[in-house]
PDB file of C-alpha atoms in Angstrom:
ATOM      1  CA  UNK A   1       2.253  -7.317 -10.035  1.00 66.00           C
ATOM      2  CA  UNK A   2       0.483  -8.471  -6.706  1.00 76.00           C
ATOM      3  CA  UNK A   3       0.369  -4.961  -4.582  1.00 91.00           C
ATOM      4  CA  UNK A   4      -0.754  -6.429  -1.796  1.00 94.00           C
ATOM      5  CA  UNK A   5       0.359 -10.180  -0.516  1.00 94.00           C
ATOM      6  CA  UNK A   6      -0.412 -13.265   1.912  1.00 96.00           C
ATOM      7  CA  UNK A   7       2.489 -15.175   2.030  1.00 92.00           C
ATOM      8  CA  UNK A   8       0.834 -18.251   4.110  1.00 95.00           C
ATOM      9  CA  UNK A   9      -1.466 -19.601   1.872  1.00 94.00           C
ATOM     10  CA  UNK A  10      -2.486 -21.694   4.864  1.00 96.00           C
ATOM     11  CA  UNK A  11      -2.251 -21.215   8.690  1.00 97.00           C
ATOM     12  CA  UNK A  12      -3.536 -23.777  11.236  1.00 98.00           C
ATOM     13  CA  UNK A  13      -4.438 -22.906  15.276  1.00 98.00           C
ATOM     14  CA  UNK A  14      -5.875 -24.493  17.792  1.00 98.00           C
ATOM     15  CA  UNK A  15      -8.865 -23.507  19.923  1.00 98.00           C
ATOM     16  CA  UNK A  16      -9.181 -21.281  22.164  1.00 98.00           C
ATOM     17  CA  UNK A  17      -5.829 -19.693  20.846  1.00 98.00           C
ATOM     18  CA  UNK A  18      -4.337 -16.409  18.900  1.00 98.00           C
ATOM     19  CA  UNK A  19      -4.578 -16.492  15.116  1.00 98.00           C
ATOM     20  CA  UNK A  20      -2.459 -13.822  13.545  1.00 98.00           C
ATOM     21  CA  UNK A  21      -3.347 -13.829   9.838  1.00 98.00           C
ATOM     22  CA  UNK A  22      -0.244 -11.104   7.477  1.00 98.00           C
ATOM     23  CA  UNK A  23      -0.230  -9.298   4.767  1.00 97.00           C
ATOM     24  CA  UNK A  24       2.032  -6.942   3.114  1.00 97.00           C
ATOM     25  CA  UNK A  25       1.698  -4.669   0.358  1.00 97.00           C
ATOM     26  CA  UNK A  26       3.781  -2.412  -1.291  1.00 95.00           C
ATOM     27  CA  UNK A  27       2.047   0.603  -3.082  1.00 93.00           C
ATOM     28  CA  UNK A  28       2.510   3.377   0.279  1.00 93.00           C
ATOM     29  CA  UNK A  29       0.017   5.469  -1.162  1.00 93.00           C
ATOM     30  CA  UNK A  30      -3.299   2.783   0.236  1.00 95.00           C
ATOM     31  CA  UNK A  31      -4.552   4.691   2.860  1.00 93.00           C
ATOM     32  CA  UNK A  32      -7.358   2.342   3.811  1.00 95.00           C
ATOM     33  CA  UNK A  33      -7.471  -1.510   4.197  1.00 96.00           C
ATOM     34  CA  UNK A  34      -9.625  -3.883   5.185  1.00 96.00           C
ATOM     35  CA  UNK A  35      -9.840  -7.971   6.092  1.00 97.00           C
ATOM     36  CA  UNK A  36     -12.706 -10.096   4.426  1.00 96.00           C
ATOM     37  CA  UNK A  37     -13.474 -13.637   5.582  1.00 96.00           C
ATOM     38  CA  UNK A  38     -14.706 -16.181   3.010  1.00 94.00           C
ATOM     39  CA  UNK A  39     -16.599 -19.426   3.566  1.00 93.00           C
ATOM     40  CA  UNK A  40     -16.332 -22.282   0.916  1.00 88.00           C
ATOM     41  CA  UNK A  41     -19.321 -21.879  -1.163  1.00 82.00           C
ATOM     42  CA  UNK A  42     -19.994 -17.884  -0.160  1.00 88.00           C
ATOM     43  CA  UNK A  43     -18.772 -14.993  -0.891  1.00 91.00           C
ATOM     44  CA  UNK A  44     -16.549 -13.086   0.930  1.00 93.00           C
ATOM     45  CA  UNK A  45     -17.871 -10.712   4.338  1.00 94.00           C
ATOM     46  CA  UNK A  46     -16.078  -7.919   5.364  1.00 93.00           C
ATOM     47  CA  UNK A  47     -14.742  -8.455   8.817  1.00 96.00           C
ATOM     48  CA  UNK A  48     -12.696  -5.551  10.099  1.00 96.00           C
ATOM     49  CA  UNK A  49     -10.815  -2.331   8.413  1.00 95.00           C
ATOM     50  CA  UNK A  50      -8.275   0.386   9.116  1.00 97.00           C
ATOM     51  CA  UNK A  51      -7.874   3.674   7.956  1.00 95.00           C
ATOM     52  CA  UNK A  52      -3.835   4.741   8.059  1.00 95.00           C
ATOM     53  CA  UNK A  53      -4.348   7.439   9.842  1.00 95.00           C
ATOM     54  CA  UNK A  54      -4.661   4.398  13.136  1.00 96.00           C
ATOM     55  CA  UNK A  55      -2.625   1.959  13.676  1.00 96.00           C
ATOM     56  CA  UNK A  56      -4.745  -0.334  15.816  1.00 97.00           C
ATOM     57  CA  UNK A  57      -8.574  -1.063  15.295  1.00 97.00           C
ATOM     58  CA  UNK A  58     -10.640  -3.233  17.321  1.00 97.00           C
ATOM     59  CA  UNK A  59     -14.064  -5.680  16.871  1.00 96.00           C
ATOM     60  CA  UNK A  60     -15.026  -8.120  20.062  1.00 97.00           C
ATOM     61  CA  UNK A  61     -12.532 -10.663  19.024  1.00 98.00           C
ATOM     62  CA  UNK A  62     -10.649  -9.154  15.848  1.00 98.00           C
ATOM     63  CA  UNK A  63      -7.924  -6.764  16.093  1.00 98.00           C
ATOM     64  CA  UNK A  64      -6.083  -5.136  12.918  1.00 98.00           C
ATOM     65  CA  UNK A  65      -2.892  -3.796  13.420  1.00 98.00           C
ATOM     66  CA  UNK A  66      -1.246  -1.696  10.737  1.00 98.00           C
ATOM     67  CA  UNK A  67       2.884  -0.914  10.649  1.00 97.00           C
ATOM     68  CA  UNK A  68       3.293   1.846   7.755  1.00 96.00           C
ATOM     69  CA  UNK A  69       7.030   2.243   7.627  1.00 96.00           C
ATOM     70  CA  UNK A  70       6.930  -1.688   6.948  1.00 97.00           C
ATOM     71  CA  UNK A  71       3.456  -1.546   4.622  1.00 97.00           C
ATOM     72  CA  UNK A  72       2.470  -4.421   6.943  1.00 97.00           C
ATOM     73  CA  UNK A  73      -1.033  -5.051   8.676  1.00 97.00           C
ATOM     74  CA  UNK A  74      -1.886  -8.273  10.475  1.00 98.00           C
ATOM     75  CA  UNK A  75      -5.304  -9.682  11.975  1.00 98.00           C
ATOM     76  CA  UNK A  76      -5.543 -11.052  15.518  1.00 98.00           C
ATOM     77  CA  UNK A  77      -8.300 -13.016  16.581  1.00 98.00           C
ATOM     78  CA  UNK A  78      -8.294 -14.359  19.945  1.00 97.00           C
ATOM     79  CA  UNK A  79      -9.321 -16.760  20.973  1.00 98.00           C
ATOM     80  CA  UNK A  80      -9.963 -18.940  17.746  1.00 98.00           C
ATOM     81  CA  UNK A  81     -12.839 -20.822  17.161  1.00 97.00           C
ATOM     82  CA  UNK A  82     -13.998 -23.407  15.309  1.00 96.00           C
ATOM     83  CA  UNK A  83     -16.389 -21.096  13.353  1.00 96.00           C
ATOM     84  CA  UNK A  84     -13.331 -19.101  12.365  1.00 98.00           C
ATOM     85  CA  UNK A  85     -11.962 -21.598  10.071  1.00 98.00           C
ATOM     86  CA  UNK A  86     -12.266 -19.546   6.514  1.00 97.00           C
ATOM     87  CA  UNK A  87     -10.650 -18.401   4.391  1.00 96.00           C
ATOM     88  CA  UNK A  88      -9.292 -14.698   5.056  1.00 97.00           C
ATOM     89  CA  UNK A  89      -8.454 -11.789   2.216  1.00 96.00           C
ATOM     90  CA  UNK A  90      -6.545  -8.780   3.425  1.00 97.00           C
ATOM     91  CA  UNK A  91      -7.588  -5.650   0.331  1.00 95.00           C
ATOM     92  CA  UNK A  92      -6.174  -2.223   0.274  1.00 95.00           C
ATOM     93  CA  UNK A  93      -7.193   0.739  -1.268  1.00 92.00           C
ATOM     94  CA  UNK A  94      -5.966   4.502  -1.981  1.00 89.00           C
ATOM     95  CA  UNK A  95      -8.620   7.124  -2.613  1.00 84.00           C
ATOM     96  CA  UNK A  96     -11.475   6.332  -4.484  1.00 80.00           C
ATOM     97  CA  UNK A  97      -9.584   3.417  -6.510  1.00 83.00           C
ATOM     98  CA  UNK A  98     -10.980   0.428  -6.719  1.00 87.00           C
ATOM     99  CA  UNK A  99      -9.739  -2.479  -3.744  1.00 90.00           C
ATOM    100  CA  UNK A 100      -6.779  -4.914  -4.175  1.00 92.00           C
ATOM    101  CA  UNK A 101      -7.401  -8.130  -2.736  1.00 94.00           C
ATOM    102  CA  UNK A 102      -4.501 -10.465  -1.129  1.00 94.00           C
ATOM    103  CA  UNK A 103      -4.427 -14.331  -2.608  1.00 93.00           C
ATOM    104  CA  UNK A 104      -6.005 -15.074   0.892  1.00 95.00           C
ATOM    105  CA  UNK A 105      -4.797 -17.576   3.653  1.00 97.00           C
ATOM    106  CA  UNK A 106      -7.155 -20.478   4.773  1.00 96.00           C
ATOM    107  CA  UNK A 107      -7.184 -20.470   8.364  1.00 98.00           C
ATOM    108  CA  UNK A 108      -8.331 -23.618  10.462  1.00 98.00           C
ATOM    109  CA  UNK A 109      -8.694 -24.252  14.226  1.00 98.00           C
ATOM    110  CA  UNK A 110      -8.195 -27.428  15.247  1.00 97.00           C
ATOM    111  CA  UNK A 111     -10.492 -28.371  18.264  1.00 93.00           C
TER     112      UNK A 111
ATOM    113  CA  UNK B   1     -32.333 -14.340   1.501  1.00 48.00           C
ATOM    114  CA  UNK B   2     -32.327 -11.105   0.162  1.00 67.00           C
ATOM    115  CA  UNK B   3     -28.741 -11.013  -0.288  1.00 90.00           C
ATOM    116  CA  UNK B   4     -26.973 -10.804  -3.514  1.00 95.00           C
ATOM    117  CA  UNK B   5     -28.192 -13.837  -5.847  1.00 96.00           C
ATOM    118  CA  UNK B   6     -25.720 -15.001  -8.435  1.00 97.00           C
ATOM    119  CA  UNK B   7     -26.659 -17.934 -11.253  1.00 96.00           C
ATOM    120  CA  UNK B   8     -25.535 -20.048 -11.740  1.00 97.00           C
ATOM    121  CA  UNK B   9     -23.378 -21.371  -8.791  1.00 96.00           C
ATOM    122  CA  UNK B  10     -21.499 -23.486 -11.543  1.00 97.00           C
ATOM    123  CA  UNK B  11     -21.010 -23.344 -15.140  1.00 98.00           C
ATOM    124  CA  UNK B  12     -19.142 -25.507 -17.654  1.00 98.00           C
ATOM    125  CA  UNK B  13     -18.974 -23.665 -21.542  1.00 98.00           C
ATOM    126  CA  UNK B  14     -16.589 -25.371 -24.219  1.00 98.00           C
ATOM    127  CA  UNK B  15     -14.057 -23.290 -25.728  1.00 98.00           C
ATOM    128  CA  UNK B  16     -15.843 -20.840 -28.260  1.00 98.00           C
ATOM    129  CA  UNK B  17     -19.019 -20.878 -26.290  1.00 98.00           C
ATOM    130  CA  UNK B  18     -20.612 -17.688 -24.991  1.00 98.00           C
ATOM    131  CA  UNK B  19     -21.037 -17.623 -20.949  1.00 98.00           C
ATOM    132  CA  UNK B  20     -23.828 -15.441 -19.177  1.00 98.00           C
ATOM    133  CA  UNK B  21     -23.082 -14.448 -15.442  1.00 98.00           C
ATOM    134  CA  UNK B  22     -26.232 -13.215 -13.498  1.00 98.00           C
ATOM    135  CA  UNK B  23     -25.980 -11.337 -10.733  1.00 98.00           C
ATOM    136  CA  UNK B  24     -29.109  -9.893  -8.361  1.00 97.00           C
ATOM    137  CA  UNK B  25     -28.289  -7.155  -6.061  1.00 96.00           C
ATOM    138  CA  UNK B  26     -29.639  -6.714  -2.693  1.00 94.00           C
ATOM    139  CA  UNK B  27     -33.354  -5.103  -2.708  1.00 91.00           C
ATOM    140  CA  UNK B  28     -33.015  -1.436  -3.673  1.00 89.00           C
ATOM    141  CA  UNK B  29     -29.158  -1.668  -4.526  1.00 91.00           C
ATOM    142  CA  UNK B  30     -28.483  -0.007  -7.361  1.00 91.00           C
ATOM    143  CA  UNK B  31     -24.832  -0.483  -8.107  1.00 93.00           C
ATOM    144  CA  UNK B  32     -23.342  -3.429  -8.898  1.00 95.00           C
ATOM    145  CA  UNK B  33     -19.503  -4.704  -9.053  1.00 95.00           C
ATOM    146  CA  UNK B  34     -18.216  -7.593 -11.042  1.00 97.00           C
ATOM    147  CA  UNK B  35     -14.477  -9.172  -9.383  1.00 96.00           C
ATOM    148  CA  UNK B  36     -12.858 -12.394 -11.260  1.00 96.00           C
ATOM    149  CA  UNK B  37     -10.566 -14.566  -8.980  1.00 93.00           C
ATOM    150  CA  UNK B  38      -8.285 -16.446 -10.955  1.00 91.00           C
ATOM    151  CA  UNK B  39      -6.408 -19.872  -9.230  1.00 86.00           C
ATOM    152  CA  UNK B  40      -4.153 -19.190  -6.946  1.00 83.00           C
ATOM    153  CA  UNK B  41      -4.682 -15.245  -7.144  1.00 86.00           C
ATOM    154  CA  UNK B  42      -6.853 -12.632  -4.991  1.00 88.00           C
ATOM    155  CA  UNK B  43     -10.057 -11.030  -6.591  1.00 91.00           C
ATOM    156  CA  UNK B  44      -9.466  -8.879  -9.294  1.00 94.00           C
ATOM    157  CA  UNK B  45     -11.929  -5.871  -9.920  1.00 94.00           C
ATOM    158  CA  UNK B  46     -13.419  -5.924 -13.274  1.00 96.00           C
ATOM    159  CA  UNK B  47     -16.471  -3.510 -13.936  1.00 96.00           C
ATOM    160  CA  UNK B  48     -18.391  -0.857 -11.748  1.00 95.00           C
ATOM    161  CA  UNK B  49     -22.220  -0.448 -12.883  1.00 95.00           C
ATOM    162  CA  UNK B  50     -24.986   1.620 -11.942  1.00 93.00           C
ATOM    163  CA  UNK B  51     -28.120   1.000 -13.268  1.00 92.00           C
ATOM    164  CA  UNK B  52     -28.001   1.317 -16.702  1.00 92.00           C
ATOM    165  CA  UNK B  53     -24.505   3.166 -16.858  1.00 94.00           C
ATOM    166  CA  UNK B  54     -20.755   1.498 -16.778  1.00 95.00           C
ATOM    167  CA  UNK B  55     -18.952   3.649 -14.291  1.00 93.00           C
ATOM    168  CA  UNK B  56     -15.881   2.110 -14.555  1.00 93.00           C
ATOM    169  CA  UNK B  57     -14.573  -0.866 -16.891  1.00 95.00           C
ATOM    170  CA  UNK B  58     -10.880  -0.594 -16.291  1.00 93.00           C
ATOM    171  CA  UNK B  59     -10.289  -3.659 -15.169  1.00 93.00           C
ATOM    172  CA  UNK B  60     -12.287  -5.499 -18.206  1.00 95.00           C
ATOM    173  CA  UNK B  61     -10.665  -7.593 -20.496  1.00 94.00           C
ATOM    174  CA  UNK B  62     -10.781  -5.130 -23.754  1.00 91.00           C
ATOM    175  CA  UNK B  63     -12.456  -8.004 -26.068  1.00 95.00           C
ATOM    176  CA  UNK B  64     -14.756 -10.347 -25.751  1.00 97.00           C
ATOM    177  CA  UNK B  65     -16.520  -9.455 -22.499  1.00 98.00           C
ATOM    178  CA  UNK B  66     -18.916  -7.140 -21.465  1.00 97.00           C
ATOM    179  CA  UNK B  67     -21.204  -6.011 -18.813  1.00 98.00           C
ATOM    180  CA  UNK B  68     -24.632  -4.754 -18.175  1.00 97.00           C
ATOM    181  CA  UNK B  69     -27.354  -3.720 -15.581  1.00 96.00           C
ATOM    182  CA  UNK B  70     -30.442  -2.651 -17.308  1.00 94.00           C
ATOM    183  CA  UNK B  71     -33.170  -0.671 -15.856  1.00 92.00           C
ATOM    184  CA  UNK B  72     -35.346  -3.738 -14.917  1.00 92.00           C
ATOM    185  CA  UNK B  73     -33.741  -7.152 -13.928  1.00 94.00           C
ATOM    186  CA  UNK B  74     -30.075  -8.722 -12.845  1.00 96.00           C
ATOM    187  CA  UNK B  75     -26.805  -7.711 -13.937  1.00 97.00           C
ATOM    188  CA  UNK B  76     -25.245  -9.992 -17.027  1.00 98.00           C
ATOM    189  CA  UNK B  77     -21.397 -10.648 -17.268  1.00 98.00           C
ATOM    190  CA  UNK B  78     -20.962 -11.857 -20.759  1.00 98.00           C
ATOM    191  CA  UNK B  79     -18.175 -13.346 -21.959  1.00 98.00           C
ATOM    192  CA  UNK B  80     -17.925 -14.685 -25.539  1.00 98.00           C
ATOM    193  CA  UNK B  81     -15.741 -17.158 -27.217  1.00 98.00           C
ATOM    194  CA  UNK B  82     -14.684 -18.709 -24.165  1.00 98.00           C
ATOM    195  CA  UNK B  83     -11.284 -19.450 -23.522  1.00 97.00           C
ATOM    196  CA  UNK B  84      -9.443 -21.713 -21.204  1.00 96.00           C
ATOM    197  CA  UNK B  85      -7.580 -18.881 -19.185  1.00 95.00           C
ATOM    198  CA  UNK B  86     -11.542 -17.716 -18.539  1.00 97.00           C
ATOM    199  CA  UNK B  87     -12.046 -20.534 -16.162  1.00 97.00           C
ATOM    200  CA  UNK B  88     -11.950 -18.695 -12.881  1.00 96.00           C
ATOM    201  CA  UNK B  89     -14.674 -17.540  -9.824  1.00 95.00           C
ATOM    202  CA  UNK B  90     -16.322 -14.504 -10.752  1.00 97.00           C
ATOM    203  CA  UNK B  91     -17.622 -12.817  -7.947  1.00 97.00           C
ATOM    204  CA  UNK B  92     -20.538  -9.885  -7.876  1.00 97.00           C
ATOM    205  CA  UNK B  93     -20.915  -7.204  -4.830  1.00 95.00           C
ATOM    206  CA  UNK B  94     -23.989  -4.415  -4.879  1.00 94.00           C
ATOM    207  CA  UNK B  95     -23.968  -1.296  -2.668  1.00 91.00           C
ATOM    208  CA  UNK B  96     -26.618   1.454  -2.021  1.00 87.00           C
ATOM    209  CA  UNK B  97     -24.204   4.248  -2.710  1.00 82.00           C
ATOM    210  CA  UNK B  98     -22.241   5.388  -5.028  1.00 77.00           C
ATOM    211  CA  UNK B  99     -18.457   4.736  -4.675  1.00 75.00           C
ATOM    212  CA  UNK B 100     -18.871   2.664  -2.154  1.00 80.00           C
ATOM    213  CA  UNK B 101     -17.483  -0.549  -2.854  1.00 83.00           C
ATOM    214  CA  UNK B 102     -15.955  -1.489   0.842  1.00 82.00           C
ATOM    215  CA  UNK B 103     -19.678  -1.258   1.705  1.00 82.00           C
ATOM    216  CA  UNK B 104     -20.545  -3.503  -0.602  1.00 88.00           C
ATOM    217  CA  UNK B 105     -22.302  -7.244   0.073  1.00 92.00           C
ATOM    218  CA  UNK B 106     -20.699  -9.909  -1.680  1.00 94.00           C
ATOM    219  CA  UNK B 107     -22.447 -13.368  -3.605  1.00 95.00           C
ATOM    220  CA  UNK B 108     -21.927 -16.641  -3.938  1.00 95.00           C
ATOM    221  CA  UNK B 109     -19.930 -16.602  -6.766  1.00 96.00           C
ATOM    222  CA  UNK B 110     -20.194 -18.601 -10.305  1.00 97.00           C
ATOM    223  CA  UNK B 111     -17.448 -20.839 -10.321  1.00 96.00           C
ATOM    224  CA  UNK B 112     -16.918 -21.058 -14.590  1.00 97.00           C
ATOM    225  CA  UNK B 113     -14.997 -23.963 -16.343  1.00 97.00           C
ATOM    226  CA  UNK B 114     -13.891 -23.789 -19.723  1.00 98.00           C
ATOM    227  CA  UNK B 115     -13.487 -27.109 -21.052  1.00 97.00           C
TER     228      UNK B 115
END
């Protein structure tokens, strides 16, 4: 049962551009989420999170914008670099249970 | 680098072989998280640890694997009798704090293959 869910396993962009990375999840009780950015060969780095009390959060280039009434948050980053290109895990969380990661989407930027 | 080490990077095991995961937390860390990423799927949590205590196993297979983080030296993911379905990334994160796992640093991964 995947609680939380990337439906593009892939997205490509060009430079200089908006990426806008989904995910969805389905369990209304996460009250906290967060995006992680993996390189091939790392591990993955958090990025950017949101508690649901917001609906909008902010970093330099990243935004995270969460809809509760349609359990959907979505990650801006504008404008895309090359240095983007990773892959990106959305995770979700409700109290102190442990996070539940998205299958990830594998974002390039063409230059 | 005195991030989180994990070794080794790659492992191959034949089915029925034992398979030891090592994870080093950052310097002074003192809890550890294990996460397995199967194909195709998002990281699954396995097993909180603090030095030598299991917090929380619940997302452990119940047989044939096991976890530890003694006193002195790295965290060990065993897995015994290897089986096919094992053959995934498993992925290690340490934190200073308790409880706080999105503060956690990530490694590299061991990327096992059960052959």
């Amino acid at each position: 049962d995947q609680q939380v869910k990337q439906n593009s396993p892939s997205l490509s962009v060009q430079e200089g551009r908006i990426s806008i990375l989904n995910c969805d999840y389905t369990n209304s009780m996460f009250d906290y989420f967060l995006w992680y950015k993996k390189y091939p060969a790392e591990g993955p780095t958090f990025l950017i999170s949101i508690s649901s009390i917001k609906d909008k959060n902010e970093d330099g280039r990243f935004t995270v914008f969460l809809n509760k009434s349609a359990k959907h948050l979505s990650l801006h980053i504008v404008p895309s670099q090359p240095g983007d290109s990773a892959v990106y895990f959305c995770a979700a969380r409700f109290g102190n249970e442990k996070l539940t990661f998205g299958t990830g989407t594998r974002l390039t930027i063409i230059p | 680098n005195a991030g989180v080490m994990q070794n080794p990077r790659h492992l191959v095991r034949r089915r029925g072989q034992e398979a030891r995961l090592r994870c080093s937390p950052v310097k002074g860390h003192s809890h550890v998280y294990w996460y397995r990423q199967l194909p195709e799927e998002g990281l699954k949590f396995m097993v909180y640890l603090q030095k030598e205590n299991i917090i929380d196993e619940s997302g452990m297979p119940k047989e044939r694997f096991s976890a530890e983080f003694p006193k002195e030296g790295p965290s060990i993911l065993r897995i015994q009798q290897v089986v096919r379905g094992d053959s995934a990334a498993y992925f290690c994160a340490s934190s200073p704090l308790l409880g706080a796992e999105t503060e956690a640093f990530f490694g590299q991964g061991t990327r096992l293959t059960v052959v």
